């Protein structure tokens, strides 16, 4: 997702699992963001696998609610970070499940956005993030949640600063190689 925000970016991701949830995510993103395209789809052992092409493009923003919120519940942290840089901002509704994930993700998203100087309103089951905001360097905390750590890591290359301590205590071991892979993408984008 960092490639959307970095001018001149063009990132091809091969062999992405396109299960029904991932497919809904990509279809939703295609409507919300023209910088993400599925370029190839094939079936491998009964599973859909595809290639994605992500290019720098203005992120529109919008509203995520109802069934879409439920389908994208694990992607909400990264969408919230993108929402701050989007043209229209992002409103996320019907997100009560975020309060009971590995952390209270509504609170941790809002806390880390505020640390980066981003205005955000967090409500009981919703987040409202105005667009066209600029990130500033900050010390962030994953609160032990790997999705929070990964979500806020996308802001680092945009402002050419390091997020300190974002990975502390997170369970990134659940996704082998994620740190190495992310570091390679960030370096390629610099």
PDB file of C-alpha atoms in Angstrom:
ATOM      1  CA  UNK A   1       0.000   0.000   0.000  1.00  0.00           C
ATOM      2  CA  UNK A   2       2.978   2.304   0.496  1.00  0.00           C
ATOM      3  CA  UNK A   3       3.429   2.245  -3.295  1.00  0.00           C
ATOM      4  CA  UNK A   4       0.138   4.118  -3.655  1.00  0.00           C
ATOM      5  CA  UNK A   5       1.593   7.028  -1.714  1.00  0.00           C
ATOM      6  CA  UNK A   6       5.113   7.153  -3.178  1.00  0.00           C
ATOM      7  CA  UNK A   7       5.398   9.239  -6.376  1.00  0.00           C
ATOM      8  CA  UNK A   8       6.802   7.186  -9.249  1.00  0.00           C
ATOM      9  CA  UNK A   9       6.025   3.852  -7.599  1.00  0.00           C
ATOM     10  CA  UNK A  10       5.250   0.759  -9.620  1.00  0.00           C
ATOM     11  CA  UNK A  11       5.128  -2.469  -7.646  1.00  0.00           C
ATOM     12  CA  UNK A  12       4.230  -5.872  -9.087  1.00  0.00           C
ATOM     13  CA  UNK A  13       3.219  -8.508  -6.558  1.00  0.00           C
ATOM     14  CA  UNK A  14       3.062 -12.021  -7.957  1.00  0.00           C
ATOM     15  CA  UNK A  15       1.202 -15.040  -6.640  1.00  0.00           C
ATOM     16  CA  UNK A  16      -1.250 -13.303  -4.315  1.00  0.00           C
ATOM     17  CA  UNK A  17      -3.933 -15.562  -2.856  1.00  0.00           C
ATOM     18  CA  UNK A  18      -7.311 -14.378  -4.114  1.00  0.00           C
ATOM     19  CA  UNK A  19      -9.658 -16.184  -1.759  1.00  0.00           C
ATOM     20  CA  UNK A  20     -13.178 -14.684  -1.556  1.00  0.00           C
ATOM     21  CA  UNK A  21     -12.178 -12.188   1.148  1.00  0.00           C
ATOM     22  CA  UNK A  22      -9.049 -11.079  -0.719  1.00  0.00           C
ATOM     23  CA  UNK A  23     -11.078 -10.838  -3.911  1.00  0.00           C
ATOM     24  CA  UNK A  24     -13.702  -8.638  -2.200  1.00  0.00           C
ATOM     25  CA  UNK A  25     -10.857  -6.500  -0.884  1.00  0.00           C
ATOM     26  CA  UNK A  26      -9.321  -6.062  -4.337  1.00  0.00           C
ATOM     27  CA  UNK A  27     -12.701  -5.364  -5.959  1.00  0.00           C
ATOM     28  CA  UNK A  28     -13.491  -2.842  -3.231  1.00  0.00           C
ATOM     29  CA  UNK A  29     -10.075  -1.244  -3.736  1.00  0.00           C
ATOM     30  CA  UNK A  30     -10.545  -1.112  -7.503  1.00  0.00           C
ATOM     31  CA  UNK A  31     -13.626   1.021  -6.950  1.00  0.00           C
ATOM     32  CA  UNK A  32     -11.925   3.123  -4.265  1.00  0.00           C
ATOM     33  CA  UNK A  33      -8.440   3.289  -5.720  1.00  0.00           C
ATOM     34  CA  UNK A  34      -7.450   3.040  -9.379  1.00  0.00           C
ATOM     35  CA  UNK A  35      -3.766   2.454  -8.501  1.00  0.00           C
ATOM     36  CA  UNK A  36      -4.374  -1.238  -7.675  1.00  0.00           C
ATOM     37  CA  UNK A  37      -5.145  -3.736 -10.448  1.00  0.00           C
ATOM     38  CA  UNK A  38      -5.324  -7.500 -10.706  1.00  0.00           C
ATOM     39  CA  UNK A  39      -3.327  -8.268 -13.848  1.00  0.00           C
ATOM     40  CA  UNK A  40      -3.428 -12.080 -13.943  1.00  0.00           C
ATOM     41  CA  UNK A  41      -5.669 -14.702 -12.339  1.00  0.00           C
ATOM     42  CA  UNK A  42      -5.186 -18.463 -12.413  1.00  0.00           C
ATOM     43  CA  UNK A  43      -6.330 -21.462 -10.426  1.00  0.00           C
ATOM     44  CA  UNK A  44      -3.651 -23.422  -8.576  1.00  0.00           C
ATOM     45  CA  UNK A  45      -4.764 -26.517  -6.632  1.00  0.00           C
ATOM     46  CA  UNK A  46      -8.310 -25.174  -6.536  1.00  0.00           C
ATOM     47  CA  UNK A  47      -7.253 -21.759  -5.178  1.00  0.00           C
ATOM     48  CA  UNK A  48      -7.327 -18.525  -7.133  1.00  0.00           C
ATOM     49  CA  UNK A  49      -3.890 -16.909  -7.387  1.00  0.00           C
ATOM     50  CA  UNK A  50      -3.213 -13.607  -9.088  1.00  0.00           C
ATOM     51  CA  UNK A  51      -0.733 -10.854  -9.771  1.00  0.00           C
ATOM     52  CA  UNK A  52      -1.297  -7.313  -8.580  1.00  0.00           C
ATOM     53  CA  UNK A  53       0.115  -4.113 -10.018  1.00  0.00           C
ATOM     54  CA  UNK A  54       0.240  -1.183  -7.606  1.00  0.00           C
ATOM     55  CA  UNK A  55       1.188   2.257  -8.920  1.00  0.00           C
ATOM     56  CA  UNK A  56       1.285   5.689  -7.372  1.00  0.00           C
ATOM     57  CA  UNK A  57      -2.080   7.350  -7.717  1.00  0.00           C
ATOM     58  CA  UNK A  58      -4.165   9.781  -5.721  1.00  0.00           C
ATOM     59  CA  UNK A  59      -6.158   7.801  -3.172  1.00  0.00           C
ATOM     60  CA  UNK A  60      -9.787   8.931  -3.242  1.00  0.00           C
ATOM     61  CA  UNK A  61     -10.955   7.859   0.196  1.00  0.00           C
ATOM     62  CA  UNK A  62     -14.594   7.311   1.066  1.00  0.00           C
ATOM     63  CA  UNK A  63     -16.784   5.342   3.443  1.00  0.00           C
ATOM     64  CA  UNK A  64     -16.431   1.733   4.531  1.00  0.00           C
ATOM     65  CA  UNK A  65     -19.520   0.387   6.267  1.00  0.00           C
ATOM     66  CA  UNK A  66     -21.878  -2.557   6.811  1.00  0.00           C
ATOM     67  CA  UNK A  67     -20.901  -5.769   5.004  1.00  0.00           C
ATOM     68  CA  UNK A  68     -17.789  -4.150   3.527  1.00  0.00           C
ATOM     69  CA  UNK A  69     -16.460  -3.388   7.016  1.00  0.00           C
ATOM     70  CA  UNK A  70     -16.950  -7.012   8.042  1.00  0.00           C
ATOM     71  CA  UNK A  71     -15.245  -8.285   4.856  1.00  0.00           C
ATOM     72  CA  UNK A  72     -12.248  -5.957   5.308  1.00  0.00           C
ATOM     73  CA  UNK A  73     -11.968  -6.059   9.105  1.00  0.00           C
ATOM     74  CA  UNK A  74      -8.281  -7.103   9.109  1.00  0.00           C
ATOM     75  CA  UNK A  75      -7.404  -4.524   6.448  1.00  0.00           C
ATOM     76  CA  UNK A  76      -8.978  -1.603   8.342  1.00  0.00           C
ATOM     77  CA  UNK A  77      -5.701  -0.542  10.043  1.00  0.00           C
ATOM     78  CA  UNK A  78      -3.851  -0.078   6.732  1.00  0.00           C
ATOM     79  CA  UNK A  79      -6.895   1.567   5.142  1.00  0.00           C
ATOM     80  CA  UNK A  80      -7.019   4.018   8.046  1.00  0.00           C
ATOM     81  CA  UNK A  81      -3.398   5.052   7.419  1.00  0.00           C
ATOM     82  CA  UNK A  82      -4.135   5.508   3.705  1.00  0.00           C
ATOM     83  CA  UNK A  83      -7.290   7.424   4.576  1.00  0.00           C
ATOM     84  CA  UNK A  84      -5.271  10.193   6.221  1.00  0.00           C
ATOM     85  CA  UNK A  85      -3.393  10.791   2.949  1.00  0.00           C
ATOM     86  CA  UNK A  86      -6.457  10.384   0.725  1.00  0.00           C
ATOM     87  CA  UNK A  87      -8.274  13.147  -1.117  1.00  0.00           C
ATOM     88  CA  UNK A  88     -11.619  12.749   0.694  1.00  0.00           C
ATOM     89  CA  UNK A  89     -10.564  11.135   3.964  1.00  0.00           C
ATOM     90  CA  UNK A  90     -12.024   7.923   5.303  1.00  0.00           C
ATOM     91  CA  UNK A  91     -15.004   7.079   7.470  1.00  0.00           C
ATOM     92  CA  UNK A  92     -15.167   3.555   8.840  1.00  0.00           C
ATOM     93  CA  UNK A  93     -18.511   2.530  10.345  1.00  0.00           C
ATOM     94  CA  UNK A  94     -19.942  -0.640  11.877  1.00  0.00           C
ATOM     95  CA  UNK A  95     -16.524  -1.673  13.167  1.00  0.00           C
ATOM     96  CA  UNK A  96     -17.337  -2.931  16.676  1.00  0.00           C
ATOM     97  CA  UNK A  97     -15.307  -6.103  15.981  1.00  0.00           C
ATOM     98  CA  UNK A  98     -12.171  -3.926  15.942  1.00  0.00           C
ATOM     99  CA  UNK A  99     -12.602  -3.389  19.683  1.00  0.00           C
ATOM    100  CA  UNK A 100     -12.101  -7.118  20.382  1.00  0.00           C
ATOM    101  CA  UNK A 101      -9.253  -8.130  18.052  1.00  0.00           C
ATOM    102  CA  UNK A 102      -5.665  -8.655  19.311  1.00  0.00           C
ATOM    103  CA  UNK A 103      -5.934  -5.103  20.634  1.00  0.00           C
ATOM    104  CA  UNK A 104      -8.659  -2.488  20.658  1.00  0.00           C
ATOM    105  CA  UNK A 105      -7.783  -1.529  17.084  1.00  0.00           C
ATOM    106  CA  UNK A 106     -10.011   1.550  17.024  1.00  0.00           C
ATOM    107  CA  UNK A 107      -8.070   2.950  20.000  1.00  0.00           C
ATOM    108  CA  UNK A 108      -4.617   1.865  18.738  1.00  0.00           C
ATOM    109  CA  UNK A 109      -5.225   3.230  15.241  1.00  0.00           C
ATOM    110  CA  UNK A 110      -6.386   6.559  16.666  1.00  0.00           C
ATOM    111  CA  UNK A 111      -3.485   6.734  19.149  1.00  0.00           C
ATOM    112  CA  UNK A 112      -0.809   6.104  16.522  1.00  0.00           C
ATOM    113  CA  UNK A 113      -2.393   8.458  13.981  1.00  0.00           C
ATOM    114  CA  UNK A 114      -2.437  11.213  16.618  1.00  0.00           C
ATOM    115  CA  UNK A 115       1.224  10.556  17.426  1.00  0.00           C
ATOM    116  CA  UNK A 116       1.955  11.243  13.737  1.00  0.00           C
ATOM    117  CA  UNK A 117       0.042  14.524  13.874  1.00  0.00           C
ATOM    118  CA  UNK A 118      -3.044  13.153  12.108  1.00  0.00           C
ATOM    119  CA  UNK A 119      -6.499  14.360  13.110  1.00  0.00           C
ATOM    120  CA  UNK A 120      -8.870  11.483  13.809  1.00  0.00           C
ATOM    121  CA  UNK A 121     -12.171  11.043  15.586  1.00  0.00           C
ATOM    122  CA  UNK A 122     -12.739   7.673  17.189  1.00  0.00           C
ATOM    123  CA  UNK A 123     -16.236   6.690  18.210  1.00  0.00           C
ATOM    124  CA  UNK A 124     -17.612   3.523  19.779  1.00  0.00           C
ATOM    125  CA  UNK A 125     -17.827   1.586  16.496  1.00  0.00           C
ATOM    126  CA  UNK A 126     -16.361   4.026  14.000  1.00  0.00           C
ATOM    127  CA  UNK A 127     -13.371   6.106  12.915  1.00  0.00           C
ATOM    128  CA  UNK A 128     -13.432   9.348  10.963  1.00  0.00           C
ATOM    129  CA  UNK A 129     -10.141  10.452   9.415  1.00  0.00           C
ATOM    130  CA  UNK A 130     -10.017  13.670   7.375  1.00  0.00           C
ATOM    131  CA  UNK A 131      -7.953  13.458   4.188  1.00  0.00           C
ATOM    132  CA  UNK A 132      -5.066  15.495   2.778  1.00  0.00           C
ATOM    133  CA  UNK A 133      -3.047  15.228   5.970  1.00  0.00           C
ATOM    134  CA  UNK A 134       0.726  14.919   6.208  1.00  0.00           C
ATOM    135  CA  UNK A 135       2.442  12.379   8.413  1.00  0.00           C
ATOM    136  CA  UNK A 136       5.181  13.487  10.776  1.00  0.00           C
ATOM    137  CA  UNK A 137       7.822  11.295  12.350  1.00  0.00           C
ATOM    138  CA  UNK A 138       6.794   9.666  15.588  1.00  0.00           C
ATOM    139  CA  UNK A 139       7.476   6.851  17.960  1.00  0.00           C
ATOM    140  CA  UNK A 140       4.651   4.392  17.467  1.00  0.00           C
ATOM    141  CA  UNK A 141       3.531   1.335  19.362  1.00  0.00           C
ATOM    142  CA  UNK A 142       1.965  -1.803  17.903  1.00  0.00           C
ATOM    143  CA  UNK A 143       0.523  -2.684  21.320  1.00  0.00           C
ATOM    144  CA  UNK A 144       1.493  -6.268  20.430  1.00  0.00           C
ATOM    145  CA  UNK A 145      -0.700  -6.349  17.301  1.00  0.00           C
ATOM    146  CA  UNK A 146       1.047  -7.307  14.048  1.00  0.00           C
ATOM    147  CA  UNK A 147      -1.672  -5.689  11.880  1.00  0.00           C
ATOM    148  CA  UNK A 148      -1.093  -2.347  13.602  1.00  0.00           C
ATOM    149  CA  UNK A 149       2.668  -2.677  13.108  1.00  0.00           C
ATOM    150  CA  UNK A 150       2.337  -3.480   9.394  1.00  0.00           C
ATOM    151  CA  UNK A 151      -0.283  -0.783   8.805  1.00  0.00           C
ATOM    152  CA  UNK A 152       1.795   2.026  10.250  1.00  0.00           C
ATOM    153  CA  UNK A 153       4.963   0.846   8.545  1.00  0.00           C
ATOM    154  CA  UNK A 154       3.547   1.984   5.194  1.00  0.00           C
ATOM    155  CA  UNK A 155       3.822   5.617   6.274  1.00  0.00           C
ATOM    156  CA  UNK A 156       7.584   5.417   6.886  1.00  0.00           C
ATOM    157  CA  UNK A 157       8.848   5.584   3.282  1.00  0.00           C
ATOM    158  CA  UNK A 158       6.410   8.348   2.421  1.00  0.00           C
ATOM    159  CA  UNK A 159       8.082  10.802   4.779  1.00  0.00           C
ATOM    160  CA  UNK A 160      11.557   9.191   4.597  1.00  0.00           C
ATOM    161  CA  UNK A 161      11.705   8.547   8.323  1.00  0.00           C
ATOM    162  CA  UNK A 162      11.752   5.479  10.470  1.00  0.00           C
ATOM    163  CA  UNK A 163       8.941   4.436  12.689  1.00  0.00           C
ATOM    164  CA  UNK A 164      10.597   3.626  15.976  1.00  0.00           C
ATOM    165  CA  UNK A 165       9.353   0.675  18.002  1.00  0.00           C
ATOM    166  CA  UNK A 166       6.332  -0.104  15.811  1.00  0.00           C
ATOM    167  CA  UNK A 167       7.196  -3.796  15.795  1.00  0.00           C
ATOM    168  CA  UNK A 168       7.898  -4.108  19.530  1.00  0.00           C
ATOM    169  CA  UNK A 169       5.858  -6.900  21.010  1.00  0.00           C
ATOM    170  CA  UNK A 170       4.000  -7.739  17.811  1.00  0.00           C
ATOM    171  CA  UNK A 171       3.538 -11.303  16.671  1.00  0.00           C
ATOM    172  CA  UNK A 172       5.168 -10.908  13.259  1.00  0.00           C
ATOM    173  CA  UNK A 173       6.436 -14.464  13.483  1.00  0.00           C
ATOM    174  CA  UNK A 174       2.938 -15.454  12.292  1.00  0.00           C
ATOM    175  CA  UNK A 175       3.916 -14.092   8.871  1.00  0.00           C
ATOM    176  CA  UNK A 176       7.361 -15.525   8.082  1.00  0.00           C
ATOM    177  CA  UNK A 177       9.642 -13.135   6.220  1.00  0.00           C
ATOM    178  CA  UNK A 178       7.357 -10.129   6.501  1.00  0.00           C
ATOM    179  CA  UNK A 179      10.063  -7.806   7.841  1.00  0.00           C
ATOM    180  CA  UNK A 180      12.584  -8.879   5.218  1.00  0.00           C
ATOM    181  CA  UNK A 181      10.042  -8.535   2.407  1.00  0.00           C
ATOM    182  CA  UNK A 182       8.858  -5.152   3.571  1.00  0.00           C
ATOM    183  CA  UNK A 183      12.419  -3.861   3.915  1.00  0.00           C
ATOM    184  CA  UNK A 184      13.107  -4.891   0.302  1.00  0.00           C
ATOM    185  CA  UNK A 185      10.042  -3.050  -0.963  1.00  0.00           C
ATOM    186  CA  UNK A 186      10.891   0.090   0.976  1.00  0.00           C
ATOM    187  CA  UNK A 187      14.486   0.059  -0.278  1.00  0.00           C
ATOM    188  CA  UNK A 188      13.337  -0.449  -3.860  1.00  0.00           C
ATOM    189  CA  UNK A 189      11.028   2.542  -3.500  1.00  0.00           C
ATOM    190  CA  UNK A 190      13.712   4.902  -2.217  1.00  0.00           C
TER     191      UNK A 190
END
